[in-house]
Amino acid sequence: MKFVPYWLDSITSVSSTSLSAFPAKADVVIVGGGFTGLSAARTLAKAGKSVVVLEADQIACHASGRNGGHVNNGTAGNFQAMVGKYGLEQAVALYHFFDDAVDTVENIVTTDKIACDFRRCGKLKVAWTHQHLANLRADQEAVKQYADPETDLLDREAVTAEIGGSTTFEGGILYRKSAQMHVGRFGYALAAQAMKAGAQIFENTPMMGLRRVGNVFEVSSSAGVIQAKNVLLATGTSRKAPNWFRRRIMPVGSFIVATAPMPEDLFARILPGRRNVVTTRNIHNYFRTTEDRRLIFGGRANFSQSSEKSDIKSGQILHTALTEIYPELASTDIDYCWGGNVDMSVDRLPHAGEWNGVTYAMGLSGHGVQMSVHLGQLLGRKLAGEYVNIPVWNQPWSPIPAYGIAAHFMPVVGAYFRAKDRYF
């Protein structure tokens, strides 16, 4: 078993810019070489702007390369709850914002001819209990009426057929616009396209400091100091973001396993429609198949942050959950096990805006594959001087309650949710 992301173990690295070419000035400095930063860099470079990307490690090696490869539409939270909190018009706008994000990914894949197994497959949100199904039914009715007429409510029999014979779930919602892709190949192609357009990407070059000097920003890094007209913080709590941002993001570990390639007959029975699947358990799971006949299976296996020790423990928990749904996979080997931290906001919505003149995009809350690419493109256009409408721009962003000690209570929170899943 390899304790590395499947997506990053099976691609050829892109050569980043030599440190000897580190410039003294740029139009825009982007901090973070994940999908947000790379998408913004591609957009800005194509618009003729000089762009420098500072990545503390390797491109796409954190959340962008450590996810389940889902490119899903639909918001992270309950649509009816969003209507109650923000009003119908804003809730619909937010829902369509995620639809647009999937379209953006597809447009980039098509335009740049990226071979990343992108496929519009649809997403199943499946109910663990009768009560969960009742909640899904009510939410789907509202979604279908106001935001997405292409959704459908599936009964137990229909979900059983979709899941490949597993009778674990009571029913679910089918979101037809969702997609999937190989996120490693996509990320490295995105970087290659940004550099082809003129962006400079410096790996293993963390930002060390940031200050405003007159009309420009001065960004200190391990490679030197660079001045820029604009700075985009396209990072999360895994980087040296200012404390204002860290107080608004809770890093929550998400863990994933990838099976060994299956025999063709077994693979044909597992998810015959090859859709993305997410469950409604409090400690939920998400899964999908790959082009080389694997099952990628993930979830909040434990509530600690990702580390080698927690990844191993979580892999064992995920294997148990996997075989609960698919008993016939009990003897199938696990080839990969890895973890990563999801940057969660209190409202589970992405946030973008300006803080002290610095542009930012953070807190994507588990829906970052498509939204990071979309926000990066929108912010690139905005920083290039174009007017763009961003529904989450400078929206209120509450800090994490009891920030500083909240993370220590996450294992307790996890135990509570496991008990709810088991007994309620």
Short mmCIF file of C-alpha atoms in Angstrom, two decimals:
data_model
loop_
_atom_site.label_atom_id
_atom_site.label_comp_id
_atom_site.label_asym_id
_atom_site.label_seq_id
_atom_site.Cartn_x
_atom_site.Cartn_y
_atom_site.Cartn_z
CA MET A 1 0.00 0.00 0.00
CA LYS A 2 1.27 3.48 -0.90
CA PHE A 3 0.56 6.40 1.44
CA VAL A 4 0.48 8.95 -1.37
CA PRO A 5 -2.45 10.30 -3.42
CA TYR A 6 -3.32 8.04 -6.33
CA TRP A 7 -3.77 11.12 -8.54
CA LEU A 8 -0.23 12.40 -7.94
CA ASP A 9 1.56 9.05 -8.11
CA SER A 10 0.57 8.37 -11.70
CA ILE A 11 1.61 11.56 -13.53
CA THR A 12 4.79 13.14 -14.89
CA SER A 13 5.91 16.26 -13.06
CA VAL A 14 5.92 19.67 -14.74
CA SER A 15 9.21 21.59 -14.63
CA SER A 16 8.64 24.82 -12.74
CA THR A 17 10.58 28.06 -13.32
CA SER A 18 14.23 28.12 -12.25
CA LEU A 19 14.92 30.20 -9.15
CA SER A 20 17.65 31.98 -11.13
CA ALA A 21 14.83 33.64 -13.08
CA PHE A 22 13.12 35.03 -9.96
CA PRO A 23 11.95 38.52 -10.93
CA ALA A 24 11.99 41.75 -8.93
CA LYS A 25 8.54 42.87 -10.10
CA ALA A 26 5.27 41.48 -11.43
CA ASP A 27 1.77 42.68 -12.13
CA VAL A 28 0.33 39.97 -9.85
CA VAL A 29 1.90 37.64 -7.30
CA ILE A 30 -0.22 34.58 -6.55
CA VAL A 31 0.43 32.72 -3.29
CA GLY A 32 -0.56 29.07 -3.71
CA GLY A 33 -0.08 26.67 -6.62
CA GLY A 34 -3.32 24.74 -6.31
CA PHE A 35 -6.23 24.94 -8.74
CA THR A 36 -7.24 28.46 -7.66
CA GLY A 37 -3.79 29.92 -8.16
CA LEU A 38 -3.06 28.01 -11.36
CA SER A 39 -6.42 28.91 -12.90
CA ALA A 40 -5.89 32.59 -12.04
CA ALA A 41 -2.33 32.47 -13.40
CA ARG A 42 -3.51 30.95 -16.68
CA THR A 43 -6.20 33.63 -17.05
CA LEU A 44 -3.93 36.56 -16.16
CA ALA A 45 -1.08 35.39 -18.38
CA LYS A 46 -3.44 34.98 -21.33
CA ALA A 47 -4.56 38.57 -20.69
CA GLY A 48 -0.97 39.75 -21.04
CA LYS A 49 -0.20 40.31 -17.35
CA SER A 50 3.12 39.38 -15.75
CA VAL A 51 2.33 36.70 -13.16
CA VAL A 52 4.42 34.96 -10.49
CA VAL A 53 3.08 31.95 -8.55
CA LEU A 54 4.72 31.10 -5.22
CA GLU A 55 4.12 27.52 -4.10
CA ALA A 56 5.54 26.38 -0.76
CA ASP A 57 5.69 22.74 -1.88
CA GLN A 58 4.80 21.27 -5.28
CA ILE A 59 1.95 22.37 -7.49
CA ALA A 60 -1.44 20.79 -6.72
CA CYS A 61 0.07 18.69 -3.92
CA HIS A 62 -2.38 19.71 -1.18
CA ALA A 63 -6.18 19.92 -1.44
CA SER A 64 -6.16 20.11 -5.26
CA GLY A 65 -4.42 16.74 -5.54
CA ARG A 66 -5.76 15.05 -2.40
CA ASN A 67 -9.49 14.92 -3.09
CA GLY A 68 -11.87 12.32 -4.52
CA GLY A 69 -11.84 13.63 -8.08
CA HIS A 70 -15.50 14.74 -7.99
CA VAL A 71 -16.50 17.82 -10.01
CA ASN A 72 -19.93 18.24 -8.48
CA ASN A 73 -22.70 20.76 -8.87
CA GLY A 74 -25.07 21.48 -5.99
CA THR A 75 -24.09 23.36 -2.85
CA ALA A 76 -22.54 21.77 0.21
CA GLY A 77 -25.49 22.70 2.42
CA ASN A 78 -29.24 22.17 2.31
CA PHE A 79 -30.88 24.33 -0.37
CA GLN A 80 -33.96 25.12 1.74
CA ALA A 81 -31.74 26.22 4.60
CA MET A 82 -29.94 28.56 2.21
CA VAL A 83 -33.26 30.02 1.09
CA GLY A 84 -34.18 30.64 4.72
CA LYS A 85 -30.84 32.31 5.47
CA TYR A 86 -30.16 34.28 2.29
CA GLY A 87 -33.53 34.52 0.51
CA LEU A 88 -34.62 32.72 -2.63
CA GLU A 89 -32.84 34.94 -5.15
CA GLN A 90 -29.43 34.65 -3.48
CA ALA A 91 -29.83 30.92 -2.82
CA VAL A 92 -30.59 30.30 -6.50
CA ALA A 93 -27.62 32.47 -7.50
CA LEU A 94 -25.33 30.45 -5.24
CA TYR A 95 -26.69 27.17 -6.62
CA HIS A 96 -26.07 28.33 -10.21
CA PHE A 97 -22.60 29.52 -9.15
CA PHE A 98 -21.67 25.87 -8.58
CA ASP A 99 -23.24 24.87 -11.92
CA ASP A 100 -21.08 27.51 -13.61
CA ALA A 101 -18.02 26.12 -11.85
CA VAL A 102 -18.49 22.69 -13.44
CA ASP A 103 -18.94 24.38 -16.83
CA THR A 104 -15.68 26.31 -16.32
CA VAL A 105 -13.74 23.10 -15.69
CA GLU A 106 -15.22 21.49 -18.79
CA ASN A 107 -14.47 24.55 -20.92
CA ILE A 108 -10.80 24.57 -19.83
CA VAL A 109 -10.47 20.83 -20.45
CA THR A 110 -11.96 21.26 -23.93
CA THR A 111 -10.10 24.45 -24.88
CA ASP A 112 -6.69 23.22 -23.70
CA LYS A 113 -7.30 19.62 -24.84
CA ILE A 114 -6.42 18.26 -21.38
CA ALA A 115 -6.37 14.45 -21.16
CA CYS A 116 -7.71 14.04 -17.62
CA ASP A 117 -10.63 11.61 -18.07
CA PHE A 118 -13.18 14.41 -17.63
CA ARG A 119 -16.68 13.00 -17.89
CA ARG A 120 -20.18 14.32 -17.10
CA CYS A 121 -21.34 11.38 -15.01
CA GLY A 122 -23.91 12.81 -12.58
CA LYS A 123 -23.88 12.69 -8.78
CA LEU A 124 -25.98 10.55 -6.48
CA LYS A 125 -26.68 11.86 -2.99
CA VAL A 126 -27.94 8.73 -1.25
CA ALA A 127 -30.01 8.49 1.95
CA TRP A 128 -28.74 6.37 4.82
CA THR A 129 -32.08 6.33 6.70
CA HIS A 130 -35.79 6.86 6.04
CA GLN A 131 -35.56 10.26 7.75
CA HIS A 132 -32.63 11.23 5.55
CA LEU A 133 -34.70 10.30 2.48
CA ALA A 134 -37.60 12.44 3.70
CA ASN A 135 -35.20 15.36 4.10
CA LEU A 136 -33.77 14.77 0.63
CA ARG A 137 -37.24 14.56 -0.88
CA ALA A 138 -38.24 17.95 0.53
CA ASP A 139 -34.98 19.56 -0.57
CA GLN A 140 -35.11 18.06 -4.06
CA GLU A 141 -38.62 19.39 -4.60
CA ALA A 142 -37.39 22.91 -3.82
CA VAL A 143 -34.25 22.52 -5.94
CA LYS A 144 -36.24 21.18 -8.89
CA GLN A 145 -38.79 23.99 -8.67
CA TYR A 146 -36.43 26.93 -8.27
CA ALA A 147 -32.88 26.04 -9.30
CA ASP A 148 -32.29 22.77 -11.16
CA PRO A 149 -35.12 21.02 -13.04
CA GLU A 150 -32.66 18.32 -14.14
CA THR A 151 -32.51 16.73 -10.66
CA ASP A 152 -34.55 13.61 -9.88
CA LEU A 153 -35.57 11.78 -6.71
CA LEU A 154 -34.73 8.07 -6.89
CA ASP A 155 -36.44 5.39 -4.81
CA ARG A 156 -34.70 2.51 -3.06
CA GLU A 157 -34.87 0.21 -6.08
CA ALA A 158 -33.46 2.80 -8.46
CA VAL A 159 -30.57 3.61 -6.13
CA THR A 160 -29.88 -0.11 -5.62
CA ALA A 161 -29.55 -0.47 -9.39
CA GLU A 162 -27.27 2.59 -9.58
CA ILE A 163 -25.06 1.41 -6.72
CA GLY A 164 -24.56 -2.01 -8.25
CA GLY A 165 -26.90 -4.15 -6.19
CA SER A 166 -26.05 -2.77 -2.76
CA THR A 167 -29.20 -2.42 -0.65
CA THR A 168 -27.62 -0.08 1.89
CA PHE A 169 -29.50 3.07 0.95
CA GLU A 170 -33.16 4.14 1.10
CA GLY A 171 -33.15 6.35 -2.00
CA GLY A 172 -31.48 9.53 -3.15
CA ILE A 173 -31.18 12.54 -5.44
CA LEU A 174 -29.59 12.40 -8.88
CA TYR A 175 -27.82 15.61 -9.94
CA ARG A 176 -27.20 15.23 -13.66
CA LYS A 177 -24.73 18.08 -14.22
CA SER A 178 -21.93 16.71 -12.03
CA ALA A 179 -18.68 15.37 -13.47
CA GLN A 180 -15.43 13.66 -12.52
CA MET A 181 -11.81 13.80 -13.66
CA HIS A 182 -8.24 12.80 -12.88
CA VAL A 183 -7.27 15.81 -10.77
CA GLY A 184 -3.53 15.17 -10.94
CA ARG A 185 -3.41 15.26 -14.72
CA PHE A 186 -5.69 18.29 -14.77
CA GLY A 187 -3.56 20.21 -12.24
CA TYR A 188 -0.30 19.61 -14.03
CA ALA A 189 -1.83 20.48 -17.40
CA LEU A 190 -3.26 23.68 -15.88
CA ALA A 191 0.23 24.62 -14.68
CA ALA A 192 1.72 23.83 -18.08
CA GLN A 193 -0.85 26.02 -19.83
CA ALA A 194 -0.23 28.89 -17.40
CA MET A 195 3.52 28.73 -18.04
CA LYS A 196 2.97 28.42 -21.79
CA ALA A 197 1.01 31.69 -21.61
CA GLY A 198 3.90 33.37 -19.76
CA ALA A 199 3.28 32.81 -16.03
CA GLN A 200 6.26 31.96 -13.83
CA ILE A 201 5.70 29.24 -11.22
CA PHE A 202 8.18 28.76 -8.40
CA GLU A 203 7.81 25.53 -6.42
CA ASN A 204 9.33 25.03 -2.95
CA THR A 205 9.16 28.80 -2.55
CA PRO A 206 6.98 29.77 0.41
CA MET A 207 5.82 33.30 1.09
CA MET A 208 7.63 34.58 4.18
CA GLY A 209 6.08 38.02 4.53
CA LEU A 210 3.66 40.47 2.97
CA ARG A 211 3.42 44.23 3.38
CA ARG A 212 2.18 47.27 1.48
CA VAL A 213 4.73 49.86 0.45
CA GLY A 214 3.05 52.87 -1.13
CA ASN A 215 1.05 51.72 -4.13
CA VAL A 216 2.60 48.27 -4.38
CA PHE A 217 2.87 45.11 -2.32
CA GLU A 218 6.19 43.71 -1.22
CA VAL A 219 6.17 39.93 -1.00
CA SER A 220 9.05 38.21 0.76
CA SER A 221 9.79 34.61 -0.18
CA SER A 222 12.53 32.05 0.28
CA ALA A 223 13.79 33.06 -3.19
CA GLY A 224 13.83 36.80 -2.56
CA VAL A 225 11.58 39.85 -2.46
CA ILE A 226 9.22 40.76 -5.27
CA GLN A 227 7.04 43.83 -5.75
CA ALA A 228 3.57 43.51 -7.26
CA LYS A 229 0.63 45.72 -8.09
CA ASN A 230 -1.74 43.03 -6.80
CA VAL A 231 -1.50 39.92 -4.62
CA LEU A 232 -3.87 36.96 -4.71
CA LEU A 233 -3.92 34.69 -1.67
CA ALA A 234 -5.07 31.38 -3.14
CA THR A 235 -4.26 29.22 -0.17
CA GLY A 236 -5.70 27.96 3.08
CA THR A 237 -4.63 27.09 6.58
CA SER A 238 -1.86 24.84 5.29
CA ARG A 239 0.11 27.98 4.32
CA LYS A 240 1.32 31.06 6.15
CA ALA A 241 -1.85 33.04 5.59
CA PRO A 242 -2.45 36.07 7.84
CA ASN A 243 -4.21 35.35 11.11
CA TRP A 244 -7.44 37.04 9.90
CA PHE A 245 -7.91 34.16 7.43
CA ARG A 246 -6.79 31.38 9.76
CA ARG A 247 -9.43 32.44 12.29
CA ARG A 248 -12.14 31.85 9.66
CA ILE A 249 -11.11 28.41 8.46
CA MET A 250 -11.22 25.08 10.28
CA PRO A 251 -8.95 22.44 8.71
CA VAL A 252 -10.80 19.11 8.83
CA GLY A 253 -9.12 15.89 7.76
CA SER A 254 -10.60 13.98 4.84
CA PHE A 255 -9.23 10.56 3.98
CA ILE A 256 -9.32 8.37 0.88
CA VAL A 257 -8.38 4.89 -0.27
CA ALA A 258 -8.04 3.53 -3.80
CA THR A 259 -8.50 -0.16 -4.47
CA ALA A 260 -6.36 -2.23 -6.75
CA PRO A 261 -7.68 -2.54 -10.32
CA MET A 262 -10.64 -4.94 -10.38
CA PRO A 263 -11.38 -7.75 -12.82
CA GLU A 264 -13.63 -6.49 -15.58
CA ASP A 265 -16.67 -8.52 -14.50
CA LEU A 266 -16.46 -7.23 -10.89
CA PHE A 267 -15.86 -3.68 -12.05
CA ALA A 268 -18.90 -3.85 -14.32
CA ARG A 269 -21.10 -4.62 -11.28
CA ILE A 270 -19.72 -1.80 -9.13
CA LEU A 271 -21.42 1.49 -9.97
CA PRO A 272 -22.57 0.41 -13.45
CA GLY A 273 -23.45 4.03 -14.29
CA ARG A 274 -20.04 5.15 -12.98
CA ARG A 275 -21.52 8.11 -11.17
CA ASN A 276 -20.13 10.09 -8.24
CA VAL A 277 -21.77 9.08 -4.96
CA VAL A 278 -22.02 10.92 -1.64
CA THR A 279 -23.89 9.62 1.39
CA THR A 280 -25.99 11.45 3.97
CA ARG A 281 -24.31 9.97 7.03
CA ASN A 282 -23.05 12.54 9.49
CA ILE A 283 -19.60 11.05 8.95
CA HIS A 284 -20.30 10.72 5.29
CA ASN A 285 -18.55 8.83 2.53
CA TYR A 286 -18.01 9.64 -1.13
CA PHE A 287 -16.88 7.32 -3.89
CA ARG A 288 -16.43 6.85 -7.64
CA THR A 289 -14.59 4.60 -10.07
CA THR A 290 -11.58 5.31 -12.30
CA GLU A 291 -10.65 4.55 -15.89
CA ASP A 292 -8.22 1.83 -14.73
CA ARG A 293 -11.00 -0.03 -12.86
CA ARG A 294 -10.39 1.16 -9.29
CA LEU A 295 -12.83 2.36 -6.66
CA ILE A 296 -11.86 5.65 -4.98
CA PHE A 297 -13.55 5.73 -1.57
CA GLY A 298 -13.24 8.57 0.92
CA GLY A 299 -14.79 10.30 3.89
CA ARG A 300 -14.35 11.91 7.29
CA ALA A 301 -12.93 8.70 8.73
CA ASN A 302 -11.70 10.50 11.83
CA PHE A 303 -11.76 14.09 12.99
CA SER A 304 -8.06 14.65 13.39
CA GLN A 305 -5.99 16.43 10.77
CA SER A 306 -4.14 14.43 8.15
CA SER A 307 -0.84 12.82 9.18
CA GLU A 308 0.78 9.48 8.41
CA LYS A 309 -0.56 8.00 11.66
CA SER A 310 -4.12 9.26 11.14
CA ASP A 311 -4.03 8.28 7.45
CA ILE A 312 -3.23 4.65 8.35
CA LYS A 313 -5.99 4.52 10.97
CA SER A 314 -8.43 6.20 8.61
CA GLY A 315 -7.61 3.76 5.83
CA GLN A 316 -8.69 0.89 8.06
CA ILE A 317 -11.94 2.70 8.94
CA LEU A 318 -12.65 3.43 5.29
CA HIS A 319 -12.04 -0.18 4.28
CA THR A 320 -14.65 -1.26 6.83
CA ALA A 321 -17.15 1.30 5.48
CA LEU A 322 -16.38 0.28 1.90
CA THR A 323 -17.08 -3.40 2.56
CA GLU A 324 -20.27 -2.48 4.45
CA ILE A 325 -21.59 -1.14 1.14
CA TYR A 326 -19.78 -3.65 -1.10
CA PRO A 327 -19.16 -6.94 0.80
CA GLU A 328 -17.78 -8.51 -2.38
CA LEU A 329 -14.81 -6.12 -2.23
CA ALA A 330 -13.60 -7.51 1.11
CA SER A 331 -10.77 -9.41 -0.61
CA THR A 332 -9.86 -6.58 -3.00
CA ASP A 333 -6.52 -5.03 -2.09
CA ILE A 334 -6.11 -1.37 -1.20
CA ASP A 335 -3.29 0.12 -3.29
CA TYR A 336 -3.36 3.73 -2.04
CA CYS A 337 -4.29 5.47 1.21
CA TRP A 338 -3.93 9.19 1.79
CA GLY A 339 -5.40 12.15 3.59
CA GLY A 340 -5.68 15.90 3.27
CA ASN A 341 -7.21 18.84 5.08
CA VAL A 342 -10.44 20.43 3.90
CA ASP A 343 -10.67 24.14 4.72
CA MET A 344 -14.16 24.50 6.20
CA SER A 345 -15.97 27.80 6.69
CA VAL A 346 -18.73 28.14 9.26
CA ASP A 347 -21.33 28.63 6.52
CA ARG A 348 -19.77 25.94 4.26
CA LEU A 349 -19.59 28.43 1.39
CA PRO A 350 -16.50 29.58 -0.53
CA HIS A 351 -15.26 33.08 0.23
CA ALA A 352 -13.55 35.60 -2.03
CA GLY A 353 -12.93 39.30 -1.75
CA GLU A 354 -10.40 41.92 -0.69
CA TRP A 355 -8.73 42.26 2.71
CA ASN A 356 -6.43 45.24 3.24
CA GLY A 357 -6.12 45.47 -0.54
CA VAL A 358 -5.16 41.81 -0.93
CA THR A 359 -7.42 39.64 -3.08
CA TYR A 360 -8.27 36.21 -1.66
CA ALA A 361 -10.19 32.99 -2.34
CA MET A 362 -10.43 30.43 0.47
CA GLY A 363 -12.66 28.20 2.59
CA LEU A 364 -14.03 26.04 -0.24
CA SER A 365 -15.46 23.56 2.29
CA GLY A 366 -15.23 20.26 0.45
CA HIS A 367 -16.53 21.51 -2.92
CA GLY A 368 -13.22 22.92 -4.06
CA VAL A 369 -12.32 20.96 -7.19
CA GLN A 370 -14.67 22.87 -9.46
CA MET A 371 -15.03 26.02 -7.38
CA SER A 372 -11.28 26.61 -7.06
CA VAL A 373 -10.90 26.53 -10.84
CA HIS A 374 -13.92 28.79 -11.33
CA LEU A 375 -12.96 31.33 -8.68
CA GLY A 376 -9.38 31.38 -9.97
CA GLN A 377 -10.59 32.21 -13.46
CA LEU A 378 -13.02 34.89 -12.22
CA LEU A 379 -10.40 36.52 -10.00
CA GLY A 380 -7.87 36.41 -12.84
CA ARG A 381 -10.31 38.27 -15.05
CA LYS A 382 -11.06 40.75 -12.26
CA LEU A 383 -7.37 41.45 -11.59
CA ALA A 384 -6.86 41.90 -15.35
CA GLY A 385 -9.32 44.79 -15.19
CA GLU A 386 -12.54 43.11 -16.33
CA TYR A 387 -15.84 43.48 -14.50
CA VAL A 388 -17.08 40.12 -13.26
CA ASN A 389 -19.96 39.12 -11.01
CA ILE A 390 -18.86 36.90 -8.11
CA PRO A 391 -21.83 35.98 -5.86
CA VAL A 392 -19.61 35.43 -2.80
CA TRP A 393 -17.54 38.59 -3.24
CA ASN A 394 -16.85 40.27 0.11
CA GLN A 395 -19.77 38.48 1.75
CA PRO A 396 -19.80 38.30 5.58
CA TRP A 397 -17.37 35.68 6.81
CA SER A 398 -17.74 34.67 10.43
CA PRO A 399 -14.71 33.50 12.41
CA ILE A 400 -14.60 30.00 13.87
CA PRO A 401 -16.16 30.05 17.37
CA ALA A 402 -13.52 29.55 20.06
CA TYR A 403 -10.79 29.67 17.42
CA GLY A 404 -7.51 28.34 18.82
CA ILE A 405 -9.08 25.63 20.96
CA ALA A 406 -11.86 24.38 18.65
CA ALA A 407 -9.53 22.00 16.82
CA HIS A 408 -8.79 20.15 20.07
CA PHE A 409 -12.48 19.23 20.39
CA MET A 410 -12.78 17.76 16.89
CA PRO A 411 -12.28 14.12 18.07
CA VAL A 412 -15.17 14.65 20.52
CA VAL A 413 -17.30 16.03 17.70
CA GLY A 414 -16.40 12.99 15.63
CA ALA A 415 -17.45 10.61 18.42
CA TYR A 416 -20.78 12.43 18.71
CA PHE A 417 -21.51 12.12 14.98
CA ARG A 418 -20.49 8.45 14.92
CA ALA A 419 -22.97 7.81 17.71
CA LYS A 420 -25.69 9.65 15.76
CA ASP A 421 -24.98 7.52 12.69
CA ARG A 422 -25.15 4.32 14.71
CA TYR A 423 -28.10 4.92 16.99
CA PHE A 424 -30.34 7.61 15.47
#
